[in-house]
mmCIF file of C-alpha atoms in Angstrom:
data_model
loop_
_atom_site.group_PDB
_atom_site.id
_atom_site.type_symbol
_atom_site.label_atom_id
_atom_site.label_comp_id
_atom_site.label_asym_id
_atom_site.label_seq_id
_atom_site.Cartn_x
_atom_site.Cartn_y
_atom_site.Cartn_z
ATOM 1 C CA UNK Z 807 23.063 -43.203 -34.117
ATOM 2 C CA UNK Z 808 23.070 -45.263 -31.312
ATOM 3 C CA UNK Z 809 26.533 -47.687 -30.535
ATOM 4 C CA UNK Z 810 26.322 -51.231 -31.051
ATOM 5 C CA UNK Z 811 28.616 -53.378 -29.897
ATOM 6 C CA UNK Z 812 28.820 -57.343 -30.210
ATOM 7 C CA UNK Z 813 29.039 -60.074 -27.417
ATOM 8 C CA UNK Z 814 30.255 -62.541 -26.456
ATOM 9 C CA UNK Z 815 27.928 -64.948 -28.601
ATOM 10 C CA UNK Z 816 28.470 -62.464 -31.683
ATOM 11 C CA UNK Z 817 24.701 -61.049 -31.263
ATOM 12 C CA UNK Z 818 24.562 -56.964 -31.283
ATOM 13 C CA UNK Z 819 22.986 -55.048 -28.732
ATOM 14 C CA UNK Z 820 21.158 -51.674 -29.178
ATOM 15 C CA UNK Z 821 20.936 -49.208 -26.506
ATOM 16 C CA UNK Z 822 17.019 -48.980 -25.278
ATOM 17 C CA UNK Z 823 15.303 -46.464 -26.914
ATOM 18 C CA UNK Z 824 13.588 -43.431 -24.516
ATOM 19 C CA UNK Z 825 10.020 -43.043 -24.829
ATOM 20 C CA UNK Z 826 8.472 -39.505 -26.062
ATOM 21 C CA UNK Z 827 8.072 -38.312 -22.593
ATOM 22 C CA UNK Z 828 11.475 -39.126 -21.447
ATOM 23 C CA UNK Z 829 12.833 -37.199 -24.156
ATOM 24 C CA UNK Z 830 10.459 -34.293 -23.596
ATOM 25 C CA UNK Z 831 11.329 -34.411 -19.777
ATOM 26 C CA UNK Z 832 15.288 -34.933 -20.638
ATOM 27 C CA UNK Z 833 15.199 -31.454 -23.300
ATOM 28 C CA UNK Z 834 13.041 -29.723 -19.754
ATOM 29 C CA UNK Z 835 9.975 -29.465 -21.782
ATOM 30 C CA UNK Z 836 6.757 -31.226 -22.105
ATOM 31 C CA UNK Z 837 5.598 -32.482 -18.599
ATOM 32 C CA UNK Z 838 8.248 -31.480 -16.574
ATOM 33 C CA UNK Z 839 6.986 -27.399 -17.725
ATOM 34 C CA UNK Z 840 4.375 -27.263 -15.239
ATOM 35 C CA UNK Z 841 4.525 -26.831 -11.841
ATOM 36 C CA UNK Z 842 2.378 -26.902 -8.954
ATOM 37 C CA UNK Z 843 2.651 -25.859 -5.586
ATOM 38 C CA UNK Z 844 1.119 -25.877 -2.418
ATOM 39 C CA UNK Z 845 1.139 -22.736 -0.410
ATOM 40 C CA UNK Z 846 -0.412 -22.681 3.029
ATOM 41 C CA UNK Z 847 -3.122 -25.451 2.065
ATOM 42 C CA UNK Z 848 -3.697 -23.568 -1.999
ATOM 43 C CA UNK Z 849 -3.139 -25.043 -5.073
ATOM 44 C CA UNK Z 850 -1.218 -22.923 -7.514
ATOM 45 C CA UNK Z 851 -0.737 -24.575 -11.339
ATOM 46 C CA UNK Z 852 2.187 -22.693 -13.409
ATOM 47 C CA UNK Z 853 4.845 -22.872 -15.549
ATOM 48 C CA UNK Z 854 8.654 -23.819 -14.561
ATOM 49 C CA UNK Z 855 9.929 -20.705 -16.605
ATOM 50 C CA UNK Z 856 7.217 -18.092 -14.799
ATOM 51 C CA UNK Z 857 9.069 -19.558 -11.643
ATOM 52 C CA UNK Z 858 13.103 -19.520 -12.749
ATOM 53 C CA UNK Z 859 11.559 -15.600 -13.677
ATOM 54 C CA UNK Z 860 14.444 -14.331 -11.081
ATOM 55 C CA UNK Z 861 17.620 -16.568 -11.174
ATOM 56 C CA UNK Z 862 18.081 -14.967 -7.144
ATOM 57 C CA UNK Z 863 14.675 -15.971 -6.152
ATOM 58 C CA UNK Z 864 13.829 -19.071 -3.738
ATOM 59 C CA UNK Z 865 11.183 -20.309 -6.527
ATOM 60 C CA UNK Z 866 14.195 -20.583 -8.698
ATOM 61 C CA UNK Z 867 16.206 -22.361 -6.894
ATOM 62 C CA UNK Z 868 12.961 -24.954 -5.649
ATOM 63 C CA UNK Z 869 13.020 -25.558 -9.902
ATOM 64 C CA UNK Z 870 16.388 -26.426 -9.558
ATOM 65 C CA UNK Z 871 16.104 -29.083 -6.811
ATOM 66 C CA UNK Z 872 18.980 -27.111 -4.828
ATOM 67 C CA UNK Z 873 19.839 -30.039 -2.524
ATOM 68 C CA UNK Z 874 20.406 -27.021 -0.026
ATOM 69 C CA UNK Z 875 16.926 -25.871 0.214
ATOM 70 C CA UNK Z 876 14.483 -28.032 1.895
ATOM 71 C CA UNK Z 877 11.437 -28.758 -0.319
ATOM 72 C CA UNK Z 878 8.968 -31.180 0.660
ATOM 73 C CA UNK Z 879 5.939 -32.566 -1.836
ATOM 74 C CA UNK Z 880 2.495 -33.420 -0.545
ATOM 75 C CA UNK Z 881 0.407 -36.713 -1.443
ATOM 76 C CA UNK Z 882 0.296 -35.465 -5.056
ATOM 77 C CA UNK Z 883 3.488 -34.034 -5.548
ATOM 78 C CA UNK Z 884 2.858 -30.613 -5.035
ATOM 79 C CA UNK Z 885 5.840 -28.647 -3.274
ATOM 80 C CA UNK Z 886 5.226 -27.926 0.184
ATOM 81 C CA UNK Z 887 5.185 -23.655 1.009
ATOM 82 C CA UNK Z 888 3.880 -23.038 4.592
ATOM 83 C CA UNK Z 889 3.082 -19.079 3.704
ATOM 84 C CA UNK Z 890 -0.093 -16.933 3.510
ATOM 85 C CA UNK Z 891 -1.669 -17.966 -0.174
ATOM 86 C CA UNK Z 892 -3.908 -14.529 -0.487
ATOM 87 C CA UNK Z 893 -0.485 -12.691 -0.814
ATOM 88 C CA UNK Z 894 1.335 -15.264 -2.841
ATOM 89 C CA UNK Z 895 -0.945 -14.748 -5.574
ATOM 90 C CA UNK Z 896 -0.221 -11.030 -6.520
ATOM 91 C CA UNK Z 897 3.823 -12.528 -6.225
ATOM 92 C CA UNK Z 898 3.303 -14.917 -8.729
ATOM 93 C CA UNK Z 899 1.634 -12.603 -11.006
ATOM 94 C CA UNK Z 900 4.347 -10.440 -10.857
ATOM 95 C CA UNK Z 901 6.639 -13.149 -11.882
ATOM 96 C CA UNK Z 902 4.186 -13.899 -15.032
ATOM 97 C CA UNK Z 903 3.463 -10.339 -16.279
ATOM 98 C CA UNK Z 904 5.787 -8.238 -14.203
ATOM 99 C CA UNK Z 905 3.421 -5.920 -12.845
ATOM 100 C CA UNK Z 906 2.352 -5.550 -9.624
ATOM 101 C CA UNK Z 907 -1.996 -5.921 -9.002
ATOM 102 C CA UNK Z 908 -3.289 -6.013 -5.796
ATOM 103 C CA UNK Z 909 -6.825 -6.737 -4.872
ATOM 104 C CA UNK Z 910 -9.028 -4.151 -2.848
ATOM 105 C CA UNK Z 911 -7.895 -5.029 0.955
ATOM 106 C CA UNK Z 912 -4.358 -6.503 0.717
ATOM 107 C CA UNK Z 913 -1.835 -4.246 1.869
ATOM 108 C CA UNK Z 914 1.364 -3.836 0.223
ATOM 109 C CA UNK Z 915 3.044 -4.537 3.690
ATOM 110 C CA UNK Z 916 1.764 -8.093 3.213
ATOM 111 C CA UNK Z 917 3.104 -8.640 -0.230
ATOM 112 C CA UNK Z 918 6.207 -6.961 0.842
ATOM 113 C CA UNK Z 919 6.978 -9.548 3.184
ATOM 114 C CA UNK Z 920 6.017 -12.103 0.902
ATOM 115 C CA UNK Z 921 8.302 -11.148 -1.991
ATOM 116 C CA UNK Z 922 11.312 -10.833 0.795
ATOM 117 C CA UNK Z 923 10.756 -14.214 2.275
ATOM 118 C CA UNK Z 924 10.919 -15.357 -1.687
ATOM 119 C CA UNK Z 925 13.924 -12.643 -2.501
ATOM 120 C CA UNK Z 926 12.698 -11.305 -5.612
ATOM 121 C CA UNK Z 927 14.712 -7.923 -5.591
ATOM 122 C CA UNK Z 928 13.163 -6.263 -8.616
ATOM 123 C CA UNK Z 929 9.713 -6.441 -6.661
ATOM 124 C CA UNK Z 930 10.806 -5.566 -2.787
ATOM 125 C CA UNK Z 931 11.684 -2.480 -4.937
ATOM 126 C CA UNK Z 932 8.719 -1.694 -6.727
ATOM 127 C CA UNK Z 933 6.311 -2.476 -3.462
ATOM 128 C CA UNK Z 934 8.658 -0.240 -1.467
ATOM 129 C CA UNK Z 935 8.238 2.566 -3.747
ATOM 130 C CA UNK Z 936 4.705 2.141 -4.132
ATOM 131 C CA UNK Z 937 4.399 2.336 -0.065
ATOM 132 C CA UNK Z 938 6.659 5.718 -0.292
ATOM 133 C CA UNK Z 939 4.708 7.269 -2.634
ATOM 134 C CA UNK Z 940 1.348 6.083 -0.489
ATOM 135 C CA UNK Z 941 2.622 7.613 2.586
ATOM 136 C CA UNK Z 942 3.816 10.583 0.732
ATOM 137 C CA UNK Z 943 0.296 11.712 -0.403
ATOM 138 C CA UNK Z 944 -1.018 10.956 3.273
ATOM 139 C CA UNK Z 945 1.320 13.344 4.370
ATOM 140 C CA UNK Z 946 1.015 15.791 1.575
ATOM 141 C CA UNK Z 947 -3.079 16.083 1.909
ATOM 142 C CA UNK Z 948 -3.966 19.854 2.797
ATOM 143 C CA UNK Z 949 -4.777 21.021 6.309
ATOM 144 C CA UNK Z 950 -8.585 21.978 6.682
ATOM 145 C CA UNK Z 951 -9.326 25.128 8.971
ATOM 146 C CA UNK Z 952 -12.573 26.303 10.178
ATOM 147 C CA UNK Z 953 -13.034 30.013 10.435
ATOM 148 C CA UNK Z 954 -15.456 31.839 13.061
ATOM 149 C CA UNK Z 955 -16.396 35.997 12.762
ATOM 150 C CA UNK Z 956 -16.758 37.048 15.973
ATOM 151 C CA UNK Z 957 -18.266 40.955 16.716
ATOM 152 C CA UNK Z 958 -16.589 42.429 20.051
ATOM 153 C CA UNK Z 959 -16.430 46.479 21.440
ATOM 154 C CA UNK Z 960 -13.279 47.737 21.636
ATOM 155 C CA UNK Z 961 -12.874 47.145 25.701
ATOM 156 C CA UNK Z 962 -14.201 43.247 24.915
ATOM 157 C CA UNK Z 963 -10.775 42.897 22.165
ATOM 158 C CA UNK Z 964 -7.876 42.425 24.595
ATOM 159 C CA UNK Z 965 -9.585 40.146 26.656
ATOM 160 C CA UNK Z 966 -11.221 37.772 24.004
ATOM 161 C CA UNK Z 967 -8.120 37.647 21.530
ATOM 162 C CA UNK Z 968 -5.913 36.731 25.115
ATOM 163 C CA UNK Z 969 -8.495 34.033 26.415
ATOM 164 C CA UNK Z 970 -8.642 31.955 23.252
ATOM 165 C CA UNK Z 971 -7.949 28.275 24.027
ATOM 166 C CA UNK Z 972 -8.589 24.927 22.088
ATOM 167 C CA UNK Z 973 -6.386 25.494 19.228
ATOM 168 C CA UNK Z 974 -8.309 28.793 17.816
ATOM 169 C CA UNK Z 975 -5.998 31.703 16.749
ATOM 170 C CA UNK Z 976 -6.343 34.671 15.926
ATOM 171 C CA UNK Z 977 -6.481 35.654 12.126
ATOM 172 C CA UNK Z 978 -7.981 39.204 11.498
ATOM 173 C CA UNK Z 979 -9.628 41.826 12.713
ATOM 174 C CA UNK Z 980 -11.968 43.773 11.271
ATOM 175 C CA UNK Z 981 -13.426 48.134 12.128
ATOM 176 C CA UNK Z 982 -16.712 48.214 11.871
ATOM 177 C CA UNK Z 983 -17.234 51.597 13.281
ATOM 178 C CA UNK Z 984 -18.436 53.129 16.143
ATOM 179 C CA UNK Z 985 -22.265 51.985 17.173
ATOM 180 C CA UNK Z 986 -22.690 52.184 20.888
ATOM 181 C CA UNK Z 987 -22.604 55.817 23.026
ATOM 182 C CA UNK Z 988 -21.892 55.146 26.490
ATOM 183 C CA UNK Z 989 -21.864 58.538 28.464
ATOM 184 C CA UNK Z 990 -19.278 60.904 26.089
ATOM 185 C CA UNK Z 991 -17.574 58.096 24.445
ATOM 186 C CA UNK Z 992 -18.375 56.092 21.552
ATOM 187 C CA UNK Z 993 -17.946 52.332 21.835
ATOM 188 C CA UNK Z 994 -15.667 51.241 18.335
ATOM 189 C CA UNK Z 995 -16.891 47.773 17.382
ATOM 190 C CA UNK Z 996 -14.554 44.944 15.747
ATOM 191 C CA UNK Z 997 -15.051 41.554 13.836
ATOM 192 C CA UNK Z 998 -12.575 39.367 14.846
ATOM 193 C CA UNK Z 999 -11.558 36.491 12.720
ATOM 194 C CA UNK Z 1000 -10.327 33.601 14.167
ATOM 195 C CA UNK Z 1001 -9.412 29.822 12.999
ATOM 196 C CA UNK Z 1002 -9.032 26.164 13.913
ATOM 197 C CA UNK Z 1003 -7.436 23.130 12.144
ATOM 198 C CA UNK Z 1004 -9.645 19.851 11.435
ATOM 199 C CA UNK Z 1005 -8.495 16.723 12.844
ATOM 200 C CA UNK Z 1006 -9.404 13.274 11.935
ATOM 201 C CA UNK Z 1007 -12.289 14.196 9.140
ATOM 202 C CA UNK Z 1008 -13.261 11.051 7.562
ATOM 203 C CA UNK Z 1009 -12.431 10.625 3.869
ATOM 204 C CA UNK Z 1010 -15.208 11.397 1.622
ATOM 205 C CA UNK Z 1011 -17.289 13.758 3.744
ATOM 206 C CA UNK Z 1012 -19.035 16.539 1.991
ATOM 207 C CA UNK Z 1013 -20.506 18.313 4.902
ATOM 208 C CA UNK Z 1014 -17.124 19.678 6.233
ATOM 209 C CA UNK Z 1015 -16.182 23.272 5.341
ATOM 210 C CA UNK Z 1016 -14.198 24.144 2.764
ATOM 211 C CA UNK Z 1017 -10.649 25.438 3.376
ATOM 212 C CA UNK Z 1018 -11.529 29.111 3.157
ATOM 213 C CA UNK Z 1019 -15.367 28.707 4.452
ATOM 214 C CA UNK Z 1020 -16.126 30.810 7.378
ATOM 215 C CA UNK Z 1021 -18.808 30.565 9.515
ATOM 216 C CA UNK Z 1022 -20.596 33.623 10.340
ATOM 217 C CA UNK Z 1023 -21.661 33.154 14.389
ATOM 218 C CA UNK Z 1024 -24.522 35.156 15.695
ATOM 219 C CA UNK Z 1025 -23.400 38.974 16.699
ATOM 220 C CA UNK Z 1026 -22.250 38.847 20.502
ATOM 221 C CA UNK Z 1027 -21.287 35.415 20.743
ATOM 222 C CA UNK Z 1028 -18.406 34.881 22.692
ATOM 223 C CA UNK Z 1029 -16.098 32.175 22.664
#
């Protein structure tokens, strides 16, 4: 009940009643629930409680009116955010859903720095792991080789096997028997298995070798 109290003629006075909206905005409901914000030029609409999501977070505090944090409003009475708004989206749908979606082309360096300028700790964690296990598997992916089968005689081996340059080594080496006759001594012939790593194969290529292929090279090539 609201206090009446009489003056000085007698009369009673009742405090003024608050309209429906006052009371909605006094209880932080109503119209004061939405929020919108102006990042870099983009309008984002949403709710005051997706924003107070992390009580640490500069969004919170920007619900709060901290009179330490310096928030200006535009012509409509949006708040003021001079940041990139492509990577302020997947940020703010973190704070409504709590997972982390990122559209084909954004990196996850760019919403990194995003959701440190903002300090939301739980998600500087989960991009940071993300970008750990991302680098991981780059690192991980197996080493191609190309193989060669080269035929030699047995005076050809030392010389071939020592002169090998531009990152082929030596792998195996095969007796094929004896084939030639030069004056009393039979020439012993050899297939001699080298390799080479791939570098820089584009992702997705299906004309590449596989790890164990080997390509057979015509008999008496040399290297």
């Amino acid at each position: 009940m609201a206090e009446k109290s009489p003056d000085s003629n007698g009369s009673v006075d009742q405090c003024p009643a608050l309209s429906p909206e006052q009371r909605m905005q006094s209880a932080g409901i109503g119209a004061s629930k939405w929020v919108r914000l102006n990042v870099g030029g983009t309008y984002f609409l949403t709710t005051r409680q997706t924003l107070c999501r992390d009580s640490k977070s500069f969004l919170y505090r920007l619900c709060q009116a901290d009179p330490d944090l310096d928030s200006d409003k535009d012509e409509t009475g949006a708040y003021l955010i001079d940041r990139d708004p492509t990577y302020f989206g997947p940020v703010l749908n973190y704070l409504r859903h709590g997972k982390l979606v990122l559209n084909r082309g954004l990196a996850e360096e760019g919403v990194l720095e995003e959701a440190e300028f903002y300090n939301i700790p739980s998600l500087i964690k989960l991009i940071k792991d993300k970008i750990r296990e991302r680098d991981c598997k780059t690192v991980q992916l197996p080493i191609k080789h190309v193989y060669r089968v080269l035929q030699c005689q047995e005076e050809e081996l030392t010389q071939m096997v020592s002169t090998m340059s531009d990152g082929w080594k030596f792998e195996q080496l095969v007796s094929i028997g004896s084939s030639y006759n030069y004056g009393n001594e039979d020439q012993a012939e050899f297939l001699c298995v080298v390799s080479k790593e791939l570098h820089n194969q584009s992702y997705g290529t299906s004309s590449e070798p596989s790890e164990k292929a080997k390509i057979l090279q015509e008999q008496g090539s040399r290297m």
